[in-house]
Short mmCIF file of C-alpha atoms and ligand atoms in Angstrom, two decimals:
data_model
loop_
_atom_site.label_atom_id
_atom_site.label_comp_id
_atom_site.label_asym_id
_atom_site.label_seq_id
_atom_site.Cartn_x
_atom_site.Cartn_y
_atom_site.Cartn_z
CA MET S 1334 -3.51 9.99 -15.22
CA ASN S 1335 -6.37 12.35 -14.48
CA LEU S 1336 -7.79 14.04 -17.57
CA HIS S 1337 -8.95 17.61 -17.64
CA GLU S 1338 -12.64 18.10 -18.33
CA TYR S 1339 -12.02 19.34 -21.87
CA GLN S 1340 -9.95 16.23 -22.60
CA GLY S 1341 -12.63 14.01 -21.10
CA ARG S 1342 -15.24 15.71 -23.25
CA GLU S 1343 -13.11 15.09 -26.35
CA LEU S 1344 -12.88 11.43 -25.40
CA PHE S 1345 -16.63 11.26 -24.79
CA ALA S 1346 -17.36 12.89 -28.14
CA ARG S 1347 -15.13 10.40 -29.92
CA PHE S 1348 -17.28 7.60 -28.51
CA GLY S 1349 -20.52 9.34 -29.51
CA ILE S 1350 -21.58 10.63 -26.10
CA PRO S 1351 -23.53 13.88 -26.54
CA VAL S 1352 -21.60 16.87 -25.22
CA LEU S 1353 -22.08 20.53 -26.09
CA PRO S 1354 -19.44 22.10 -28.35
CA GLY S 1355 -16.66 24.07 -26.73
CA GLN S 1356 -12.99 24.93 -26.77
CA VAL S 1357 -10.31 25.65 -24.24
CA ALA S 1358 -8.90 29.16 -23.75
CA GLY S 1359 -5.79 30.44 -21.98
CA THR S 1360 -6.69 34.14 -22.08
CA PRO S 1361 -9.86 36.26 -21.76
CA GLU S 1362 -9.44 37.32 -25.42
CA GLU S 1363 -9.49 33.72 -26.58
CA ALA S 1364 -12.54 33.09 -24.42
CA ARG S 1365 -14.34 36.03 -26.07
CA ASP S 1366 -13.53 34.70 -29.55
CA ILE S 1367 -14.72 31.21 -28.71
CA ALA S 1368 -17.92 32.61 -27.19
CA ALA S 1369 -18.54 34.67 -30.35
CA SER S 1370 -18.10 31.60 -32.53
CA LEU S 1371 -20.45 29.52 -30.36
CA ASP S 1372 -23.24 32.07 -30.49
CA GLY S 1373 -25.63 32.33 -27.53
CA THR S 1374 -25.11 31.69 -23.83
CA VAL S 1375 -21.88 29.94 -22.91
CA VAL S 1376 -20.51 28.42 -19.74
CA ILE S 1377 -16.93 29.25 -18.67
CA LYS S 1378 -15.31 26.52 -16.60
CA ALA S 1379 -11.98 26.41 -14.79
CA GLN S 1380 -9.83 23.52 -16.02
CA VAL S 1381 -8.22 22.29 -12.84
CA LEU S 1382 -7.95 18.68 -11.73
CA ILE S 1383 -10.25 19.02 -8.74
CA GLY S 1384 -13.98 18.77 -8.08
CA GLY S 1385 -16.20 21.44 -6.59
CA ARG S 1386 -15.21 24.08 -9.12
CA GLY S 1387 -18.80 25.32 -9.24
CA LYS S 1388 -18.88 26.14 -5.54
CA ALA S 1389 -15.45 27.79 -5.73
CA GLY S 1390 -16.64 30.26 -8.39
CA GLY S 1391 -14.92 28.38 -11.20
CA VAL S 1392 -18.07 27.83 -13.30
CA LYS S 1393 -19.94 30.85 -14.68
CA LEU S 1394 -22.51 31.54 -17.38
CA ALA S 1395 -21.93 34.33 -19.90
CA HIS S 1396 -24.61 35.72 -22.23
CA THR S 1397 -22.42 37.78 -24.54
CA PRO S 1398 -18.81 37.53 -25.82
CA ASP S 1399 -17.87 40.55 -23.69
CA GLU S 1400 -19.32 38.92 -20.62
CA ALA S 1401 -17.35 35.78 -21.53
CA PHE S 1402 -14.21 37.93 -21.55
CA GLU S 1403 -14.94 39.25 -18.06
CA LYS S 1404 -15.93 35.91 -16.54
CA ALA S 1405 -12.92 34.19 -18.10
CA ARG S 1406 -10.64 36.89 -16.70
CA ASP S 1407 -12.09 36.41 -13.21
CA ILE S 1408 -11.83 32.63 -13.35
CA LEU S 1409 -8.28 32.72 -14.76
CA ASN S 1410 -7.32 34.76 -11.69
CA LEU S 1411 -8.62 32.11 -9.30
CA THR S 1412 -6.71 29.51 -7.36
CA ILE S 1413 -9.02 26.61 -6.56
CA LYS S 1414 -7.96 24.44 -3.63
CA GLY S 1415 -4.33 25.38 -4.23
CA LEU S 1416 -4.44 24.89 -8.00
CA PRO S 1417 -3.99 28.03 -10.13
CA VAL S 1418 -6.41 28.15 -13.06
CA ARG S 1419 -4.38 28.32 -16.28
CA ARG S 1420 -7.12 27.50 -18.77
CA VAL S 1421 -10.88 27.69 -19.04
CA LEU S 1422 -13.31 25.70 -21.12
CA VAL S 1423 -15.78 27.85 -23.03
CA ALA S 1424 -18.74 25.70 -24.04
CA ARG S 1425 -22.28 26.22 -25.21
CA ALA S 1426 -24.49 26.31 -22.12
CA ALA S 1427 -27.35 23.93 -21.48
CA GLU S 1428 -30.76 24.70 -20.06
CA ILE S 1429 -31.02 22.20 -17.29
CA ALA S 1430 -34.26 20.45 -16.36
CA ARG S 1431 -32.71 17.65 -14.28
CA GLU S 1432 -29.26 16.80 -13.00
CA LEU S 1433 -28.22 13.18 -12.44
CA TYR S 1434 -24.99 11.49 -11.47
CA LEU S 1435 -23.53 8.65 -13.55
CA ALA S 1436 -20.15 6.95 -13.26
CA ILE S 1437 -18.35 3.74 -14.04
CA VAL S 1438 -15.57 3.05 -11.59
CA LEU S 1439 -13.32 0.10 -10.90
CA ASP S 1440 -14.40 -1.76 -7.76
CA ARG S 1441 -11.07 -3.22 -6.71
CA ALA S 1442 -12.56 -5.33 -3.93
CA LYS S 1443 -15.03 -7.05 -6.28
CA LYS S 1444 -12.60 -6.94 -9.21
CA LEU S 1445 -15.38 -5.65 -11.45
CA PRO S 1446 -16.42 -2.34 -12.95
CA LEU S 1447 -19.20 -0.70 -10.97
CA ILE S 1448 -21.92 1.56 -12.35
CA MET S 1449 -23.03 4.26 -9.94
CA LEU S 1450 -26.15 6.22 -10.67
CA SER S 1451 -28.06 8.80 -8.67
CA ALA S 1452 -30.91 11.23 -9.11
CA GLU S 1453 -28.90 13.59 -6.90
CA GLY S 1454 -26.62 15.00 -9.58
CA GLY S 1455 -24.72 18.27 -9.53
CA VAL S 1456 -23.69 17.97 -5.90
CA GLU S 1457 -20.59 16.19 -4.72
CA ILE S 1458 -21.21 12.47 -4.76
CA GLU S 1459 -19.08 11.98 -1.65
CA GLN S 1460 -21.65 14.04 0.21
CA VAL S 1461 -24.55 11.97 -1.14
CA ALA S 1462 -22.68 8.78 -0.24
CA ARG S 1463 -22.23 10.05 3.31
CA ASP S 1464 -25.64 11.58 4.00
CA THR S 1465 -28.04 9.52 1.89
CA PRO S 1466 -26.23 6.43 0.58
CA GLU S 1467 -29.56 4.84 -0.36
CA LYS S 1468 -29.87 7.41 -3.14
CA ILE S 1469 -26.99 5.87 -5.04
CA ILE S 1470 -27.83 2.90 -7.25
CA ARG S 1471 -24.91 0.47 -7.68
CA ARG S 1472 -24.63 -2.29 -10.28
CA HIS S 1473 -21.55 -4.28 -11.15
CA VAL S 1474 -20.86 -4.87 -14.81
CA PRO S 1475 -20.62 -8.62 -15.42
CA LEU S 1476 -17.55 -10.04 -17.15
CA GLU S 1477 -19.44 -10.48 -20.43
CA GLY S 1478 -20.10 -6.74 -20.54
CA LEU S 1479 -23.07 -4.45 -20.32
CA ARG S 1480 -26.31 -5.17 -22.22
CA ALA S 1481 -28.69 -2.52 -23.53
CA TYR S 1482 -31.64 -3.89 -21.55
CA GLN S 1483 -29.61 -3.66 -18.35
CA ALA S 1484 -28.80 -0.02 -19.10
CA ARG S 1485 -32.49 0.74 -19.73
CA ALA S 1486 -33.55 -1.03 -16.54
CA LEU S 1487 -31.15 1.14 -14.54
CA PHE S 1488 -32.62 4.43 -15.78
CA GLN S 1489 -36.28 3.37 -15.93
CA PRO S 1490 -37.14 4.10 -12.28
CA LEU S 1491 -35.27 7.42 -12.29
CA LEU S 1492 -36.35 9.01 -15.55
CA LYS S 1493 -39.70 7.32 -16.34
CA ASP S 1494 -40.18 9.21 -19.64
CA GLY S 1495 -39.33 6.58 -22.29
CA ARG S 1496 -37.55 9.05 -24.58
CA HIS S 1497 -35.25 10.10 -21.76
CA VAL S 1498 -34.66 6.52 -20.67
CA ALA S 1499 -33.68 5.51 -24.22
CA GLN S 1500 -31.19 8.36 -24.57
CA ALA S 1501 -29.68 7.83 -21.14
CA ALA S 1502 -29.33 4.08 -21.71
CA ASP S 1503 -27.65 4.70 -25.06
CA LEU S 1504 -25.31 7.17 -23.37
CA LEU S 1505 -24.46 4.62 -20.66
CA MET S 1506 -23.61 1.99 -23.31
CA LYS S 1507 -21.22 4.50 -24.87
CA LEU S 1508 -19.77 5.40 -21.48
CA TRP S 1509 -19.12 1.68 -21.02
CA ASN S 1510 -17.19 1.69 -24.32
CA VAL S 1511 -15.19 4.71 -23.10
CA TYR S 1512 -14.39 2.90 -19.86
CA ARG S 1513 -13.47 -0.43 -21.47
CA ASP S 1514 -11.72 0.65 -24.69
CA GLY S 1515 -10.24 3.76 -23.09
CA ASP S 1516 -8.64 1.74 -20.25
CA CYS S 1517 -10.22 3.93 -17.58
CA SER S 1518 -10.36 3.37 -13.86
CA LEU S 1519 -13.03 6.08 -13.64
CA ALA S 1520 -15.42 7.65 -16.16
CA GLU S 1521 -17.76 10.04 -14.34
CA ILE S 1522 -20.45 12.44 -15.52
CA ASN S 1523 -21.70 14.86 -12.87
CA PRO S 1524 -24.06 16.29 -13.83
CA LEU S 1525 -25.62 14.16 -16.50
CA VAL S 1526 -28.49 16.41 -17.49
CA VAL S 1527 -31.87 16.28 -19.11
CA THR S 1528 -32.21 19.62 -20.88
CA SER S 1529 -35.41 21.62 -21.09
CA GLU S 1530 -35.75 20.35 -24.68
CA GLY S 1531 -35.57 16.78 -23.42
CA ARG S 1532 -32.03 15.91 -24.53
CA VAL S 1533 -29.78 13.84 -22.31
CA ILE S 1534 -26.18 15.13 -22.34
CA ALA S 1535 -22.93 14.99 -20.42
CA LEU S 1536 -22.25 18.38 -18.86
CA ASP S 1537 -19.04 17.44 -17.12
CA ALA S 1538 -16.36 14.79 -17.59
CA LYS S 1539 -14.06 13.32 -15.00
CA VAL S 1540 -11.87 10.58 -16.39
CA ILE S 1541 -8.94 8.71 -14.91
CA VAL S 1542 -7.02 6.45 -17.27
CA ASP S 1543 -4.87 3.58 -16.06
CA ASP S 1544 -1.20 4.45 -16.68
CA SER S 1545 -0.36 0.76 -17.05
CA ALA S 1546 -2.16 0.82 -20.43
CA GLU S 1547 -0.20 3.77 -21.77
CA PHE S 1548 1.62 1.57 -24.31
CA ARG S 1549 -1.58 1.13 -26.32
CA HIS S 1550 -2.72 4.76 -26.22
CA ARG S 1551 -0.37 7.00 -28.14
CA GLU S 1552 -2.73 9.94 -27.74
CA TRP S 1553 -2.21 10.01 -23.97
CA GLU S 1554 1.21 11.60 -24.24
CA SER S 1555 -0.33 14.75 -25.74
CA TRP S 1556 -2.87 14.84 -22.92
CA ARG S 1557 -0.25 14.84 -20.22
CA ASP S 1558 0.12 18.25 -18.67
CA PRO S 1559 3.71 18.79 -17.48
CA SER S 1560 2.54 21.49 -15.08
CA ASP S 1561 0.41 18.89 -13.29
CA GLU S 1562 3.42 16.69 -12.64
CA THR S 1563 6.44 17.31 -10.43
CA PRO S 1564 9.84 16.75 -12.10
CA GLY S 1565 10.29 13.72 -9.86
CA ALA S 1566 6.96 12.17 -10.82
CA ARG S 1567 7.77 12.66 -14.47
CA LYS S 1568 11.17 11.03 -14.22
CA ALA S 1569 9.75 8.13 -12.19
CA ARG S 1570 7.11 7.48 -14.85
CA GLU S 1571 9.68 7.61 -17.65
CA ARG S 1572 12.02 5.21 -15.82
CA GLY S 1573 9.26 2.81 -14.78
CA LEU S 1574 9.51 3.41 -11.02
CA SER S 1575 6.49 3.62 -8.71
CA TYR S 1576 6.86 6.87 -6.84
CA VAL S 1577 4.61 8.90 -4.59
CA LYS S 1578 5.93 12.03 -2.90
CA LEU S 1579 4.93 12.54 0.74
CA ASP S 1580 5.50 15.27 3.30
CA GLY S 1581 8.14 13.73 5.56
CA ASP S 1582 11.93 14.05 5.56
CA ILE S 1583 13.19 10.47 5.17
CA GLY S 1584 13.70 9.36 1.60
CA CYS S 1585 13.07 5.66 0.94
CA VAL S 1586 14.41 3.53 -1.89
CA VAL S 1587 12.93 0.06 -1.65
CA ASN S 1588 12.39 -2.95 -3.89
CA GLY S 1589 8.81 -4.20 -3.96
CA ALA S 1590 5.62 -2.41 -3.00
CA GLY S 1591 4.98 -4.58 0.07
CA LEU S 1592 8.43 -3.94 1.47
CA ALA S 1593 8.06 -0.23 0.66
CA MET S 1594 4.86 -0.05 2.70
CA ALA S 1595 6.41 -2.05 5.56
CA THR S 1596 9.39 0.32 5.52
CA MET S 1597 7.14 3.36 5.74
CA ASP S 1598 5.20 1.75 8.58
CA LEU S 1599 8.37 1.04 10.51
CA ILE S 1600 9.66 4.59 9.98
CA LYS S 1601 6.37 5.91 11.40
CA HIS S 1602 6.53 3.37 14.21
CA TYR S 1603 9.86 4.81 15.35
CA GLY S 1604 8.62 8.40 15.11
CA GLY S 1605 9.96 9.31 11.67
CA GLU S 1606 8.14 10.62 8.61
CA PRO S 1607 8.71 9.10 5.16
CA ALA S 1608 9.33 11.61 2.36
CA ASN S 1609 8.12 9.26 -0.31
CA PHE S 1610 7.01 5.83 -1.42
CA LEU S 1611 9.44 4.54 -4.02
CA ASP S 1612 9.52 1.04 -5.42
CA ILE S 1613 12.43 0.34 -7.76
CA GLY S 1614 10.76 -2.90 -8.78
CA GLY S 1615 11.51 -6.59 -8.60
CA SER S 1616 14.24 -6.89 -11.19
CA SER S 1617 16.48 -3.94 -10.69
CA ASN S 1618 19.50 -2.57 -12.48
CA PRO S 1619 22.04 0.09 -11.49
CA GLU S 1620 20.37 2.72 -13.69
CA LYS S 1621 17.12 2.44 -11.76
CA VAL S 1622 18.96 3.04 -8.51
CA THR S 1623 20.63 6.13 -9.93
CA ALA S 1624 17.29 7.43 -11.18
CA ALA S 1625 15.70 6.77 -7.78
CA LEU S 1626 18.33 8.81 -5.97
CA GLU S 1627 18.01 11.64 -8.47
CA ILE S 1628 14.24 11.70 -8.08
CA ILE S 1629 14.35 11.83 -4.31
CA THR S 1630 17.01 14.54 -4.17
CA SER S 1631 15.54 16.68 -6.97
CA ASP S 1632 12.07 16.66 -5.43
CA ALA S 1633 13.65 17.52 -2.09
CA ARG S 1634 15.33 20.56 -3.58
CA ALA S 1635 12.13 21.63 -5.29
CA GLU S 1636 10.65 22.26 -1.86
CA ASP S 1637 11.63 25.45 -0.12
CA GLY S 1638 13.33 24.77 3.17
CA GLN S 1639 11.68 21.49 3.97
CA GLY S 1640 13.05 18.45 2.23
CA VAL S 1641 14.74 15.10 2.56
CA ARG S 1642 17.24 14.94 5.43
CA ALA S 1643 18.35 11.32 5.14
CA ILE S 1644 17.83 8.46 2.73
CA LEU S 1645 17.26 4.80 3.50
CA PHE S 1646 17.91 2.01 1.03
CA ASN S 1647 15.96 -1.06 2.05
CA ILE S 1648 16.67 -3.93 -0.30
CA PHE S 1649 15.57 -7.52 0.11
CA GLY S 1650 17.47 -9.37 -2.58
CA GLY S 1651 15.48 -11.95 -4.50
CA ILE S 1652 15.20 -11.38 -8.20
CA THR S 1653 16.68 -8.02 -7.34
CA ARG S 1654 20.39 -8.61 -6.87
CA CYS S 1655 22.02 -6.78 -3.99
CA ASP S 1656 25.24 -6.29 -5.99
CA ASP S 1657 23.27 -4.50 -8.76
CA VAL S 1658 21.84 -2.14 -6.20
CA ALA S 1659 25.25 -1.58 -4.59
CA ARG S 1660 26.76 -0.79 -8.00
CA GLY S 1661 23.93 1.68 -8.62
CA ILE S 1662 24.53 3.41 -5.29
CA VAL S 1663 28.28 3.69 -5.85
CA ALA S 1664 27.87 4.85 -9.44
CA SER S 1665 25.39 7.56 -8.60
CA LEU S 1666 27.45 8.78 -5.65
CA ALA S 1667 30.52 8.95 -7.90
CA ALA S 1668 28.56 10.85 -10.53
CA THR S 1669 27.19 13.34 -8.06
CA SER S 1670 29.97 13.86 -5.55
CA GLY S 1671 32.54 16.56 -5.12
CA PRO S 1672 32.16 20.13 -4.00
CA GLY S 1673 30.02 22.32 -6.19
CA VAL S 1674 28.69 19.44 -8.27
CA PRO S 1675 25.05 20.23 -9.05
CA GLY S 1676 22.82 17.54 -7.67
CA ALA S 1677 25.45 16.34 -5.20
CA LEU S 1678 23.95 14.10 -2.55
CA GLN S 1679 23.96 16.37 0.48
CA VAL S 1680 22.23 14.06 2.91
CA PRO S 1681 23.36 10.97 4.79
CA LEU S 1682 22.60 7.55 3.37
CA VAL S 1683 21.71 4.43 5.36
CA ILE S 1684 21.85 1.12 3.52
CA ARG S 1685 20.12 -2.06 4.55
CA LEU S 1686 20.47 -5.01 2.24
CA THR S 1687 20.15 -8.74 2.52
CA GLY S 1688 19.57 -11.68 0.19
CA THR S 1689 20.85 -12.52 -3.28
CA ASN S 1690 24.53 -11.61 -3.80
CA GLU S 1691 24.68 -9.87 -0.45
CA ALA S 1692 28.39 -10.63 0.07
CA ALA S 1693 29.33 -9.20 -3.33
CA ALA S 1694 27.26 -6.10 -2.56
CA ARG S 1695 28.95 -5.61 0.78
CA LYS S 1696 32.37 -5.78 -0.90
CA ILE S 1697 31.38 -3.21 -3.55
CA LEU S 1698 30.10 -0.86 -0.87
CA ALA S 1699 33.12 -1.37 1.40
CA ASP S 1700 35.48 -0.60 -1.47
CA ALA S 1701 33.66 2.71 -1.83
CA GLY S 1702 33.83 3.36 1.90
CA LEU S 1703 30.16 2.59 2.59
CA ALA S 1704 28.67 0.33 5.24
CA ALA S 1705 25.44 -1.61 5.20
CA THR S 1706 23.31 -3.36 7.77
CA THR S 1707 21.28 -6.55 7.29
CA SER S 1708 18.67 -5.57 9.86
CA MET S 1709 15.68 -3.56 8.71
CA ASP S 1710 14.97 -2.49 12.27
CA GLU S 1711 18.50 -1.20 12.71
CA GLY S 1712 18.47 0.54 9.33
CA VAL S 1713 15.23 2.37 10.06
CA ARG S 1714 16.37 3.52 13.49
CA ALA S 1715 19.70 4.65 12.05
CA VAL S 1716 18.11 6.72 9.29
CA ILE S 1717 15.77 8.44 11.75
CA ALA S 1718 18.75 9.33 13.94
CA LYS S 1719 20.65 10.71 10.92
CA ALA S 1720 17.66 12.77 9.82
CA GLN S 1721 17.44 14.34 13.27
CA GLU S 1722 21.14 15.25 13.28
CA VAL S 1723 20.87 17.33 10.12
CA PRO S 1724 19.98 20.91 11.01
CA VAL S 1725 16.89 22.41 9.40
P1 GDP W 2955 -17.79 20.90 -10.71
O1 GDP W 2955 -18.50 21.69 -9.66
O2 GDP W 2955 -16.32 21.10 -10.65
O3 GDP W 2955 -18.13 19.46 -10.74
O4 GDP W 2955 -18.27 21.52 -12.14
P2 GDP W 2955 -19.54 21.14 -13.03
O5 GDP W 2955 -19.12 21.08 -14.42
O6 GDP W 2955 -20.19 19.93 -12.54
O7 GDP W 2955 -20.50 22.39 -12.84
C1 GDP W 2955 -21.07 22.69 -11.59
C2 GDP W 2955 -22.50 23.12 -11.76
O8 GDP W 2955 -22.58 24.24 -12.64
C3 GDP W 2955 -23.39 22.08 -12.41
O9 GDP W 2955 -23.87 21.15 -11.49
C4 GDP W 2955 -24.49 22.94 -12.99
O10 GDP W 2955 -25.47 23.18 -12.02
C5 GDP W 2955 -23.78 24.22 -13.36
N1 GDP W 2955 -23.53 24.22 -14.82
C6 GDP W 2955 -22.49 23.68 -15.48
N2 GDP W 2955 -22.64 23.80 -16.81
C7 GDP W 2955 -23.83 24.44 -17.00
C8 GDP W 2955 -24.58 24.85 -18.15
O11 GDP W 2955 -24.20 24.62 -19.30
N3 GDP W 2955 -25.76 25.48 -17.92
C9 GDP W 2955 -26.25 25.73 -16.69
N4 GDP W 2955 -27.41 26.34 -16.54
N5 GDP W 2955 -25.57 25.35 -15.58
C10 GDP W 2955 -24.39 24.72 -15.72
MN1 MN W 2956 -19.11 18.19 -11.93
#
């Protein structure tokens, strides 16, 4: 889950990272009230889950509460990279002397957290990485954790002034606590600033938490923003399915991430476009299959005009039993068939299954008037043909 900046700032503050006080507003009136209570210059910032808000006009300074009202109104009318701005953060503004970049990110290849630090803060780090990669300092965090002297050594060459180095190193130790105890895959501060009074503070917060750790973070549920999630994504998360919506028209229900990727590759190979990645998992049950079908069809309907035109089940029975999957298919078709039934499956289904309890599965399907192939190649070609038959 990606956190909004104001949520990231709350998390930072809880771990003792210096941030300037602020609150989130949904209307210009609220923004004016918050600005009045903060006293002095404030910064109004669009709360959308995308970078580059500054360049898009989503970050503005306001010197009076009335100006805060106007700037908030303007920003609340913006759509930044396709995302409508529904809320703004109104925070006390900083006087910036220097802008740095600091992040801790999971390096999946090295299987270690990676600290990234750069004197080129404020600009998009992707650009720095592309144009002047030597300006990014990278240090992996060893398994035993980060030590204070290591944090100081990182900032020493960049900041020089001992008071700044001490504050920045202390902040990095706290950011490490955020990353580790908060189960983050990214904790990024851009810009990390030195103010004109010589304070080191986090002026932005970009945090991604690892959904697999949700069971030990009750507070995450309140952070989740339903408007940032499609109905399908929400249902998938609640039912424990891995689901990613894509732009194509062939729905895929597959067991196992590797097989799901191979299925998508083969669909592309034969000129089709997958509508989604969906892994129903290793040990499946009929309910998961029903949920999978509902997710694919509901997300298809959510789109105007363009949607799923055919669905492929690709099941390699191992721990997953083919008969369980077959029962799930039959049950969900029974529950959603008949004229006028909302949610009725309107698109053709192609079933490929092989492996554990295949014969039992075939019998269950045949009794319901459904056929299945054992060949993945055949199944993929069949589903592409079916998708092309359905008129747009
Ligand atoms: P982003 O562009 O979406 O990453 O949004 P940021 O929060 O990083 O803000 C973009 C830029 O706005 C920063 O790099 C700063 O230059 C500027 N900015 C943000 N907050 C303040 C502030 O409190 N005071 C001043 N003077 N500038 C700010
Ligand atoms: Mn930023």
